[in-house]
């Protein structure tokens, strides 16, 4: 199923999305849930709303952290002129960087070159540490789409990447969490990123498969959980394929991952 978080009145609530492609009786609707499915058991409330009538928000605000993996696709490593790492490269993004579908990515005044990075995101469902690769499916709640927005100039000039990848709005997540995909299915999904410019022209930047990851989902969850405890709602970003590129005010970034959905965010200047 697809678990979305959306706003009714002022309060975000969770619900199960039914799409036309699911072939059910209620296409493009959300069936509301009680509570937070990442925190405990939930039930249907019986209330159903149309997708067009609600505002989706980030499907999860990580309780403790977003752990991102860098340099995990060979062609992306090459396009930026970096070396293939012997160990996985991991870094943290603050949960304050998270925004939801449709919310603007704000380009900081201090950054001159900001790039999109379309990525598969793994949402953790259980507290866990030292997860063996063969047990990873037990701790995964589901998958969503992420944009690991990166100030490329600051990434090069700062020794650490915390600022370059940690600005407010630099971690769009959504549109919802797909919980029906197995680890194997999520390991071979097409990922496409395009940018629509203010003049209406559209440029496709990334078209790849999650099968091209150097280290796959199981290896990454095993690796990350070998150095930190993962909590329900924590998010692991699995790295970006080749084709990253700059975004400017007026653009809209659309990242589609097969079987999950499309995450779209406009781009604005700070204090615009
Ligand atoms: Mg990245």
PDB file of C-alpha atoms and ligand atoms in Angstrom:
ATOM      1  CA  UNK A   1       0.000   0.000   0.000  1.00  0.00           C
ATOM      2  CA  UNK A   2       0.903   3.648  -0.209  1.00  0.00           C
ATOM      3  CA  UNK A   3       0.915   5.583   3.054  1.00  0.00           C
ATOM      4  CA  UNK A   4       0.534   9.348   2.694  1.00  0.00           C
ATOM      5  CA  UNK A   5       0.496  12.138   5.232  1.00  0.00           C
ATOM      6  CA  UNK A   6      -1.807  15.021   4.471  1.00  0.00           C
ATOM      7  CA  UNK A   7      -3.393  18.029   6.029  1.00  0.00           C
ATOM      8  CA  UNK A   8      -7.022  18.196   7.059  1.00  0.00           C
ATOM      9  CA  UNK A   9      -7.751  21.545   8.644  1.00  0.00           C
ATOM     10  CA  UNK A  10      -4.526  22.267  10.480  1.00  0.00           C
ATOM     11  CA  UNK A  11      -3.410  18.819  11.561  1.00  0.00           C
ATOM     12  CA  UNK A  12      -1.507  16.283   9.469  1.00  0.00           C
ATOM     13  CA  UNK A  13      -3.018  12.801   9.417  1.00  0.00           C
ATOM     14  CA  UNK A  14      -2.001   9.549   7.783  1.00  0.00           C
ATOM     15  CA  UNK A  15      -3.984   7.666   5.191  1.00  0.00           C
ATOM     16  CA  UNK A  16      -3.828   4.902   2.603  1.00  0.00           C
ATOM     17  CA  UNK A  17      -3.764   6.090  -1.000  1.00  0.00           C
ATOM     18  CA  UNK A  18      -5.777   4.274  -3.657  1.00  0.00           C
ATOM     19  CA  UNK A  19      -4.692   5.140  -7.196  1.00  0.00           C
ATOM     20  CA  UNK A  20      -6.553   4.540 -10.442  1.00  0.00           C
ATOM     21  CA  UNK A  21      -3.816   2.077 -11.424  1.00  0.00           C
ATOM     22  CA  UNK A  22      -4.696  -0.036  -8.383  1.00  0.00           C
ATOM     23  CA  UNK A  23      -8.013  -0.850 -10.050  1.00  0.00           C
ATOM     24  CA  UNK A  24     -10.098  -0.378  -6.891  1.00  0.00           C
ATOM     25  CA  UNK A  25     -13.517   1.185  -6.446  1.00  0.00           C
ATOM     26  CA  UNK A  26     -12.209   4.541  -5.208  1.00  0.00           C
ATOM     27  CA  UNK A  27      -9.466   5.796  -7.535  1.00  0.00           C
ATOM     28  CA  UNK A  28      -7.314   8.730  -6.455  1.00  0.00           C
ATOM     29  CA  UNK A  29      -8.580   8.852  -2.901  1.00  0.00           C
ATOM     30  CA  UNK A  30      -7.092   8.523   0.581  1.00  0.00           C
ATOM     31  CA  UNK A  31      -8.658   6.452   3.331  1.00  0.00           C
ATOM     32  CA  UNK A  32      -7.789   8.075   6.657  1.00  0.00           C
ATOM     33  CA  UNK A  33      -5.994   6.232   9.435  1.00  0.00           C
ATOM     34  CA  UNK A  34      -5.966   6.811  13.169  1.00  0.00           C
ATOM     35  CA  UNK A  35      -2.567   7.705  14.591  1.00  0.00           C
ATOM     36  CA  UNK A  36       0.887   7.211  13.137  1.00  0.00           C
ATOM     37  CA  UNK A  37       1.639   3.876  11.430  1.00  0.00           C
ATOM     38  CA  UNK A  38       5.354   4.364  12.137  1.00  0.00           C
ATOM     39  CA  UNK A  39       4.677   4.601  15.861  1.00  0.00           C
ATOM     40  CA  UNK A  40       2.154   1.821  16.468  1.00  0.00           C
ATOM     41  CA  UNK A  41      -0.960   0.011  15.296  1.00  0.00           C
ATOM     42  CA  UNK A  42      -3.501   2.090  13.363  1.00  0.00           C
ATOM     43  CA  UNK A  43      -7.054   1.599  12.161  1.00  0.00           C
ATOM     44  CA  UNK A  44      -9.140   3.004   9.351  1.00  0.00           C
ATOM     45  CA  UNK A  45     -11.388   5.843  10.455  1.00  0.00           C
ATOM     46  CA  UNK A  46     -13.795   5.226   7.581  1.00  0.00           C
ATOM     47  CA  UNK A  47     -13.275   8.742   6.243  1.00  0.00           C
ATOM     48  CA  UNK A  48     -12.257   8.944   2.589  1.00  0.00           C
ATOM     49  CA  UNK A  49     -11.096  12.101   0.784  1.00  0.00           C
ATOM     50  CA  UNK A  50     -10.122  12.789  -2.804  1.00  0.00           C
ATOM     51  CA  UNK A  51      -6.412  13.315  -3.458  1.00  0.00           C
ATOM     52  CA  UNK A  52      -7.182  16.602  -5.221  1.00  0.00           C
ATOM     53  CA  UNK A  53      -8.889  17.944  -2.111  1.00  0.00           C
ATOM     54  CA  UNK A  54      -5.963  17.597   0.293  1.00  0.00           C
ATOM     55  CA  UNK A  55      -2.434  18.920   0.611  1.00  0.00           C
ATOM     56  CA  UNK A  56       0.161  16.192   0.942  1.00  0.00           C
ATOM     57  CA  UNK A  57       3.008  16.831   3.335  1.00  0.00           C
ATOM     58  CA  UNK A  58       6.230  14.885   3.856  1.00  0.00           C
ATOM     59  CA  UNK A  59       5.173  11.288   4.525  1.00  0.00           C
ATOM     60  CA  UNK A  60       7.600  11.119   7.418  1.00  0.00           C
ATOM     61  CA  UNK A  61       9.546  13.574   9.539  1.00  0.00           C
ATOM     62  CA  UNK A  62      12.464  11.431  10.699  1.00  0.00           C
ATOM     63  CA  UNK A  63      12.451  11.251  14.486  1.00  0.00           C
ATOM     64  CA  UNK A  64      16.214  11.219  14.770  1.00  0.00           C
ATOM     65  CA  UNK A  65      18.050  11.358  11.451  1.00  0.00           C
ATOM     66  CA  UNK A  66      18.431  11.011   7.731  1.00  0.00           C
ATOM     67  CA  UNK A  67      21.518   9.010   6.840  1.00  0.00           C
ATOM     68  CA  UNK A  68      22.556   9.648   3.263  1.00  0.00           C
ATOM     69  CA  UNK A  69      24.903   7.572   1.173  1.00  0.00           C
ATOM     70  CA  UNK A  70      27.188   9.403  -1.224  1.00  0.00           C
ATOM     71  CA  UNK A  71      28.971   8.106  -4.311  1.00  0.00           C
ATOM     72  CA  UNK A  72      26.959   4.921  -4.790  1.00  0.00           C
ATOM     73  CA  UNK A  73      26.497   4.981  -8.586  1.00  0.00           C
ATOM     74  CA  UNK A  74      29.632   4.615 -10.738  1.00  0.00           C
ATOM     75  CA  UNK A  75      28.538   6.994 -13.519  1.00  0.00           C
ATOM     76  CA  UNK A  76      27.679   9.712 -10.980  1.00  0.00           C
ATOM     77  CA  UNK A  77      31.082   9.320  -9.305  1.00  0.00           C
ATOM     78  CA  UNK A  78      32.691   9.754 -12.727  1.00  0.00           C
ATOM     79  CA  UNK A  79      30.640  12.800 -13.737  1.00  0.00           C
ATOM     80  CA  UNK A  80      31.894  14.702 -10.681  1.00  0.00           C
ATOM     81  CA  UNK A  81      35.462  13.442 -11.114  1.00  0.00           C
ATOM     82  CA  UNK A  82      35.561  11.568  -7.807  1.00  0.00           C
ATOM     83  CA  UNK A  83      37.196   8.246  -6.936  1.00  0.00           C
ATOM     84  CA  UNK A  84      35.186   5.111  -6.235  1.00  0.00           C
ATOM     85  CA  UNK A  85      35.166   4.806  -2.425  1.00  0.00           C
ATOM     86  CA  UNK A  86      36.459   1.637  -0.799  1.00  0.00           C
ATOM     87  CA  UNK A  87      33.972   2.025   2.053  1.00  0.00           C
ATOM     88  CA  UNK A  88      30.439   3.447   1.748  1.00  0.00           C
ATOM     89  CA  UNK A  89      30.415   7.222   2.190  1.00  0.00           C
ATOM     90  CA  UNK A  90      27.716   8.240   4.669  1.00  0.00           C
ATOM     91  CA  UNK A  91      26.669  11.597   6.054  1.00  0.00           C
ATOM     92  CA  UNK A  92      23.758  13.037   8.027  1.00  0.00           C
ATOM     93  CA  UNK A  93      21.074  15.432   6.892  1.00  0.00           C
ATOM     94  CA  UNK A  94      19.086  17.188   9.642  1.00  0.00           C
ATOM     95  CA  UNK A  95      15.369  16.429   9.890  1.00  0.00           C
ATOM     96  CA  UNK A  96      14.762  20.176   9.616  1.00  0.00           C
ATOM     97  CA  UNK A  97      15.762  19.888   5.930  1.00  0.00           C
ATOM     98  CA  UNK A  98      12.671  17.799   5.158  1.00  0.00           C
ATOM     99  CA  UNK A  99       9.836  19.248   3.099  1.00  0.00           C
ATOM    100  CA  UNK A 100       6.926  17.558   1.395  1.00  0.00           C
ATOM    101  CA  UNK A 101       5.590  17.346  -2.151  1.00  0.00           C
ATOM    102  CA  UNK A 102       4.929  20.734  -3.733  1.00  0.00           C
ATOM    103  CA  UNK A 103       6.788  22.686  -1.072  1.00  0.00           C
ATOM    104  CA  UNK A 104       9.493  25.028  -2.375  1.00  0.00           C
ATOM    105  CA  UNK A 105      13.207  24.274  -2.286  1.00  0.00           C
ATOM    106  CA  UNK A 106      14.742  27.538  -1.079  1.00  0.00           C
ATOM    107  CA  UNK A 107      18.111  28.355  -2.636  1.00  0.00           C
ATOM    108  CA  UNK A 108      20.319  29.896   0.064  1.00  0.00           C
ATOM    109  CA  UNK A 109      21.845  33.289  -0.724  1.00  0.00           C
ATOM    110  CA  UNK A 110      25.247  31.921   0.281  1.00  0.00           C
ATOM    111  CA  UNK A 111      25.225  29.149  -2.360  1.00  0.00           C
ATOM    112  CA  UNK A 112      26.076  29.805  -6.002  1.00  0.00           C
ATOM    113  CA  UNK A 113      25.509  26.317  -7.424  1.00  0.00           C
ATOM    114  CA  UNK A 114      22.711  24.102  -6.111  1.00  0.00           C
ATOM    115  CA  UNK A 115      21.986  20.695  -7.654  1.00  0.00           C
ATOM    116  CA  UNK A 116      19.101  18.226  -7.505  1.00  0.00           C
ATOM    117  CA  UNK A 117      19.882  14.584  -6.704  1.00  0.00           C
ATOM    118  CA  UNK A 118      17.018  12.130  -7.249  1.00  0.00           C
ATOM    119  CA  UNK A 119      17.295   9.164  -4.873  1.00  0.00           C
ATOM    120  CA  UNK A 120      15.440   6.137  -3.563  1.00  0.00           C
ATOM    121  CA  UNK A 121      14.764   6.611   0.165  1.00  0.00           C
ATOM    122  CA  UNK A 122      14.388   3.717   2.596  1.00  0.00           C
ATOM    123  CA  UNK A 123      12.079   4.389   5.552  1.00  0.00           C
ATOM    124  CA  UNK A 124      12.950   2.365   8.642  1.00  0.00           C
ATOM    125  CA  UNK A 125      10.057   0.797  10.568  1.00  0.00           C
ATOM    126  CA  UNK A 126      11.695  -0.750  13.651  1.00  0.00           C
ATOM    127  CA  UNK A 127      14.365   0.154  16.143  1.00  0.00           C
ATOM    128  CA  UNK A 128      17.400  -1.822  15.066  1.00  0.00           C
ATOM    129  CA  UNK A 129      21.178  -2.125  15.270  1.00  0.00           C
ATOM    130  CA  UNK A 130      23.618  -4.436  13.459  1.00  0.00           C
ATOM    131  CA  UNK A 131      21.006  -5.711  11.016  1.00  0.00           C
ATOM    132  CA  UNK A 132      22.296  -8.672   8.975  1.00  0.00           C
ATOM    133  CA  UNK A 133      21.720  -8.282   5.229  1.00  0.00           C
ATOM    134  CA  UNK A 134      19.273 -11.178   5.192  1.00  0.00           C
ATOM    135  CA  UNK A 135      17.109  -9.503   7.888  1.00  0.00           C
ATOM    136  CA  UNK A 136      16.870  -6.074   6.271  1.00  0.00           C
ATOM    137  CA  UNK A 137      13.319  -6.655   4.982  1.00  0.00           C
ATOM    138  CA  UNK A 138      12.207  -7.007   8.636  1.00  0.00           C
ATOM    139  CA  UNK A 139      13.232  -3.451   9.514  1.00  0.00           C
ATOM    140  CA  UNK A 140      12.114  -1.616   6.359  1.00  0.00           C
ATOM    141  CA  UNK A 141       8.740   0.130   6.589  1.00  0.00           C
ATOM    142  CA  UNK A 142       8.720   1.178   2.950  1.00  0.00           C
ATOM    143  CA  UNK A 143      10.232   3.322   0.224  1.00  0.00           C
ATOM    144  CA  UNK A 144       9.745   6.862  -0.939  1.00  0.00           C
ATOM    145  CA  UNK A 145      11.335   9.364  -3.315  1.00  0.00           C
ATOM    146  CA  UNK A 146      13.945  11.840  -2.096  1.00  0.00           C
ATOM    147  CA  UNK A 147      15.801  14.823  -3.464  1.00  0.00           C
ATOM    148  CA  UNK A 148      19.228  15.114  -1.811  1.00  0.00           C
ATOM    149  CA  UNK A 149      19.503  18.804  -2.694  1.00  0.00           C
ATOM    150  CA  UNK A 150      23.158  19.820  -2.584  1.00  0.00           C
ATOM    151  CA  UNK A 151      24.986  23.152  -2.651  1.00  0.00           C
ATOM    152  CA  UNK A 152      27.791  21.873  -4.852  1.00  0.00           C
ATOM    153  CA  UNK A 153      30.086  24.868  -4.376  1.00  0.00           C
ATOM    154  CA  UNK A 154      29.846  24.635  -0.579  1.00  0.00           C
ATOM    155  CA  UNK A 155      30.258  20.860  -0.724  1.00  0.00           C
ATOM    156  CA  UNK A 156      33.619  21.461  -2.387  1.00  0.00           C
ATOM    157  CA  UNK A 157      34.761  24.324  -0.164  1.00  0.00           C
ATOM    158  CA  UNK A 158      33.524  22.968   3.208  1.00  0.00           C
ATOM    159  CA  UNK A 159      35.475  19.987   4.493  1.00  0.00           C
ATOM    160  CA  UNK A 160      32.279  18.461   5.921  1.00  0.00           C
ATOM    161  CA  UNK A 161      29.047  18.248   3.911  1.00  0.00           C
ATOM    162  CA  UNK A 162      26.708  19.159   6.771  1.00  0.00           C
ATOM    163  CA  UNK A 163      25.956  22.657   5.546  1.00  0.00           C
ATOM    164  CA  UNK A 164      26.023  21.929   1.808  1.00  0.00           C
ATOM    165  CA  UNK A 165      23.383  19.222   2.171  1.00  0.00           C
ATOM    166  CA  UNK A 166      21.659  20.356   5.347  1.00  0.00           C
ATOM    167  CA  UNK A 167      19.987  23.673   4.562  1.00  0.00           C
ATOM    168  CA  UNK A 168      16.280  23.948   5.388  1.00  0.00           C
ATOM    169  CA  UNK A 169      14.248  22.518   2.449  1.00  0.00           C
ATOM    170  CA  UNK A 170      17.202  20.451   1.114  1.00  0.00           C
ATOM    171  CA  UNK A 171      15.470  17.107   1.702  1.00  0.00           C
ATOM    172  CA  UNK A 172      12.157  16.869  -0.140  1.00  0.00           C
ATOM    173  CA  UNK A 173      10.473  13.506   0.560  1.00  0.00           C
ATOM    174  CA  UNK A 174       7.326  11.993  -0.928  1.00  0.00           C
ATOM    175  CA  UNK A 175       4.768  11.846  -2.343  1.00  0.00           C
ATOM    176  CA  UNK A 176       4.051   8.860  -0.049  1.00  0.00           C
ATOM    177  CA  UNK A 177       5.675   5.713   1.338  1.00  0.00           C
ATOM    178  CA  UNK A 178       5.236   2.552  -0.726  1.00  0.00           C
ATOM    179  CA  UNK A 179       5.086  -0.348   1.716  1.00  0.00           C
ATOM    180  CA  UNK A 180       4.230  -3.067  -0.808  1.00  0.00           C
ATOM    181  CA  UNK A 181       7.642  -3.293  -2.466  1.00  0.00           C
ATOM    182  CA  UNK A 182      10.021  -6.059  -1.443  1.00  0.00           C
ATOM    183  CA  UNK A 183      13.737  -5.338  -1.063  1.00  0.00           C
ATOM    184  CA  UNK A 184      14.271  -7.206  -4.344  1.00  0.00           C
ATOM    185  CA  UNK A 185      11.609  -5.158  -6.158  1.00  0.00           C
ATOM    186  CA  UNK A 186      12.980  -1.876  -4.811  1.00  0.00           C
ATOM    187  CA  UNK A 187      16.400  -2.926  -6.055  1.00  0.00           C
ATOM    188  CA  UNK A 188      15.405  -2.642  -9.731  1.00  0.00           C
ATOM    189  CA  UNK A 189      13.253   0.467 -10.192  1.00  0.00           C
ATOM    190  CA  UNK A 190      13.591   3.128 -12.859  1.00  0.00           C
ATOM    191  CA  UNK A 191      14.404   6.581 -11.492  1.00  0.00           C
ATOM    192  CA  UNK A 192      13.890   9.652 -13.676  1.00  0.00           C
ATOM    193  CA  UNK A 193      14.599  13.270 -12.754  1.00  0.00           C
ATOM    194  CA  UNK A 194      13.581  16.189 -14.921  1.00  0.00           C
ATOM    195  CA  UNK A 195      13.601  19.943 -14.458  1.00  0.00           C
ATOM    196  CA  UNK A 196      10.910  22.175 -15.871  1.00  0.00           C
ATOM    197  CA  UNK A 197      12.220  25.698 -16.364  1.00  0.00           C
ATOM    198  CA  UNK A 198      10.226  28.902 -15.937  1.00  0.00           C
ATOM    199  CA  UNK A 199       9.863  29.243 -19.731  1.00  0.00           C
ATOM    200  CA  UNK A 200       8.090  25.879 -19.883  1.00  0.00           C
ATOM    201  CA  UNK A 201      10.980  23.921 -21.380  1.00  0.00           C
ATOM    202  CA  UNK A 202      11.716  20.617 -19.757  1.00  0.00           C
ATOM    203  CA  UNK A 203      15.080  18.873 -19.469  1.00  0.00           C
ATOM    204  CA  UNK A 204      15.547  15.290 -18.377  1.00  0.00           C
ATOM    205  CA  UNK A 205      18.638  15.010 -16.199  1.00  0.00           C
ATOM    206  CA  UNK A 206      18.619  11.519 -14.751  1.00  0.00           C
ATOM    207  CA  UNK A 207      17.315   8.228 -16.100  1.00  0.00           C
ATOM    208  CA  UNK A 208      18.716   5.166 -14.394  1.00  0.00           C
ATOM    209  CA  UNK A 209      17.785   2.129 -12.359  1.00  0.00           C
ATOM    210  CA  UNK A 210      18.262   1.455  -8.671  1.00  0.00           C
ATOM    211  CA  UNK A 211      19.861  -1.776  -9.932  1.00  0.00           C
ATOM    212  CA  UNK A 212      22.920   0.355 -10.778  1.00  0.00           C
ATOM    213  CA  UNK A 213      23.729   1.053  -7.116  1.00  0.00           C
ATOM    214  CA  UNK A 214      27.214  -0.172  -6.264  1.00  0.00           C
ATOM    215  CA  UNK A 215      25.998  -1.191  -2.833  1.00  0.00           C
ATOM    216  CA  UNK A 216      22.377  -2.283  -2.691  1.00  0.00           C
ATOM    217  CA  UNK A 217      19.628  -1.677  -0.159  1.00  0.00           C
ATOM    218  CA  UNK A 218      20.481  -4.640   2.079  1.00  0.00           C
ATOM    219  CA  UNK A 219      24.172  -3.804   2.192  1.00  0.00           C
ATOM    220  CA  UNK A 220      23.427  -0.143   2.950  1.00  0.00           C
ATOM    221  CA  UNK A 221      21.012  -0.861   5.826  1.00  0.00           C
ATOM    222  CA  UNK A 222      23.509  -3.368   7.207  1.00  0.00           C
ATOM    223  CA  UNK A 223      26.292  -0.796   6.924  1.00  0.00           C
ATOM    224  CA  UNK A 224      24.397   2.141   8.435  1.00  0.00           C
ATOM    225  CA  UNK A 225      23.039   0.020  11.292  1.00  0.00           C
ATOM    226  CA  UNK A 226      26.591  -1.148  12.013  1.00  0.00           C
ATOM    227  CA  UNK A 227      27.491   2.336  13.232  1.00  0.00           C
ATOM    228  CA  UNK A 228      24.222   3.772  14.542  1.00  0.00           C
ATOM    229  CA  UNK A 229      20.942   2.612  16.008  1.00  0.00           C
ATOM    230  CA  UNK A 230      18.105   3.196  13.575  1.00  0.00           C
ATOM    231  CA  UNK A 231      14.711   4.299  14.870  1.00  0.00           C
ATOM    232  CA  UNK A 232      11.275   3.974  13.295  1.00  0.00           C
ATOM    233  CA  UNK A 233      10.901   6.862  10.874  1.00  0.00           C
ATOM    234  CA  UNK A 234      14.600   7.248  10.202  1.00  0.00           C
ATOM    235  CA  UNK A 235      15.375   7.569   6.502  1.00  0.00           C
ATOM    236  CA  UNK A 236      18.316   6.261   4.474  1.00  0.00           C
ATOM    237  CA  UNK A 237      19.045   7.954   1.147  1.00  0.00           C
ATOM    238  CA  UNK A 238      20.712   5.465  -1.186  1.00  0.00           C
ATOM    239  CA  UNK A 239      22.722   7.775  -3.430  1.00  0.00           C
ATOM    240  CA  UNK A 240      22.045   9.454  -6.745  1.00  0.00           C
ATOM    241  CA  UNK A 241      22.660   8.198 -10.290  1.00  0.00           C
ATOM    242  CA  UNK A 242      24.434  10.162 -13.017  1.00  0.00           C
ATOM    243  CA  UNK A 243      22.863  13.271 -14.499  1.00  0.00           C
ATOM    244  CA  UNK A 244      22.808  15.698 -11.582  1.00  0.00           C
ATOM    245  CA  UNK A 245      22.519  19.347 -12.510  1.00  0.00           C
ATOM    246  CA  UNK A 246      21.802  22.870 -11.306  1.00  0.00           C
ATOM    247  CA  UNK A 247      18.460  24.331 -10.296  1.00  0.00           C
ATOM    248  CA  UNK A 248      17.531  28.004 -10.337  1.00  0.00           C
ATOM    249  CA  UNK A 249      14.538  30.010  -9.099  1.00  0.00           C
ATOM    250  CA  UNK A 250      11.478  29.324 -11.264  1.00  0.00           C
ATOM    251  CA  UNK A 251      12.412  25.698 -11.929  1.00  0.00           C
ATOM    252  CA  UNK A 252      10.362  22.713 -10.828  1.00  0.00           C
ATOM    253  CA  UNK A 253      12.094  19.408 -10.107  1.00  0.00           C
ATOM    254  CA  UNK A 254      10.150  16.203 -10.820  1.00  0.00           C
ATOM    255  CA  UNK A 255      11.595  12.906  -9.608  1.00  0.00           C
ATOM    256  CA  UNK A 256       9.711   9.734 -10.513  1.00  0.00           C
ATOM    257  CA  UNK A 257      10.536   6.295  -9.189  1.00  0.00           C
ATOM    258  CA  UNK A 258       8.689   3.448 -10.837  1.00  0.00           C
ATOM    259  CA  UNK A 259       6.188   1.797  -8.513  1.00  0.00           C
ATOM    260  CA  UNK A 260       6.332   4.630  -5.970  1.00  0.00           C
ATOM    261  CA  UNK A 261       5.329   7.944  -7.564  1.00  0.00           C
ATOM    262  CA  UNK A 262       6.507  11.411  -8.480  1.00  0.00           C
ATOM    263  CA  UNK A 263       7.973  13.969  -6.092  1.00  0.00           C
ATOM    264  CA  UNK A 264       7.665  17.524  -7.457  1.00  0.00           C
ATOM    265  CA  UNK A 265       9.047  20.677  -5.866  1.00  0.00           C
ATOM    266  CA  UNK A 266       9.306  24.247  -7.129  1.00  0.00           C
ATOM    267  CA  UNK A 267      12.543  26.177  -6.623  1.00  0.00           C
ATOM    268  CA  UNK A 268      12.629  29.681  -5.165  1.00  0.00           C
ATOM    269  CA  UNK A 269      15.299  32.139  -4.093  1.00  0.00           C
ATOM    270  CA  UNK A 270      15.790  32.922  -0.428  1.00  0.00           C
ATOM    271  CA  UNK A 271      13.672  35.948   0.577  1.00  0.00           C
ATOM    272  CA  UNK A 272      11.926  35.821  -2.797  1.00  0.00           C
TER     273      UNK A 272
HETATM  274 MG1  LIG B   1      23.047  12.247  -2.723  1.00  0.00          MG
END
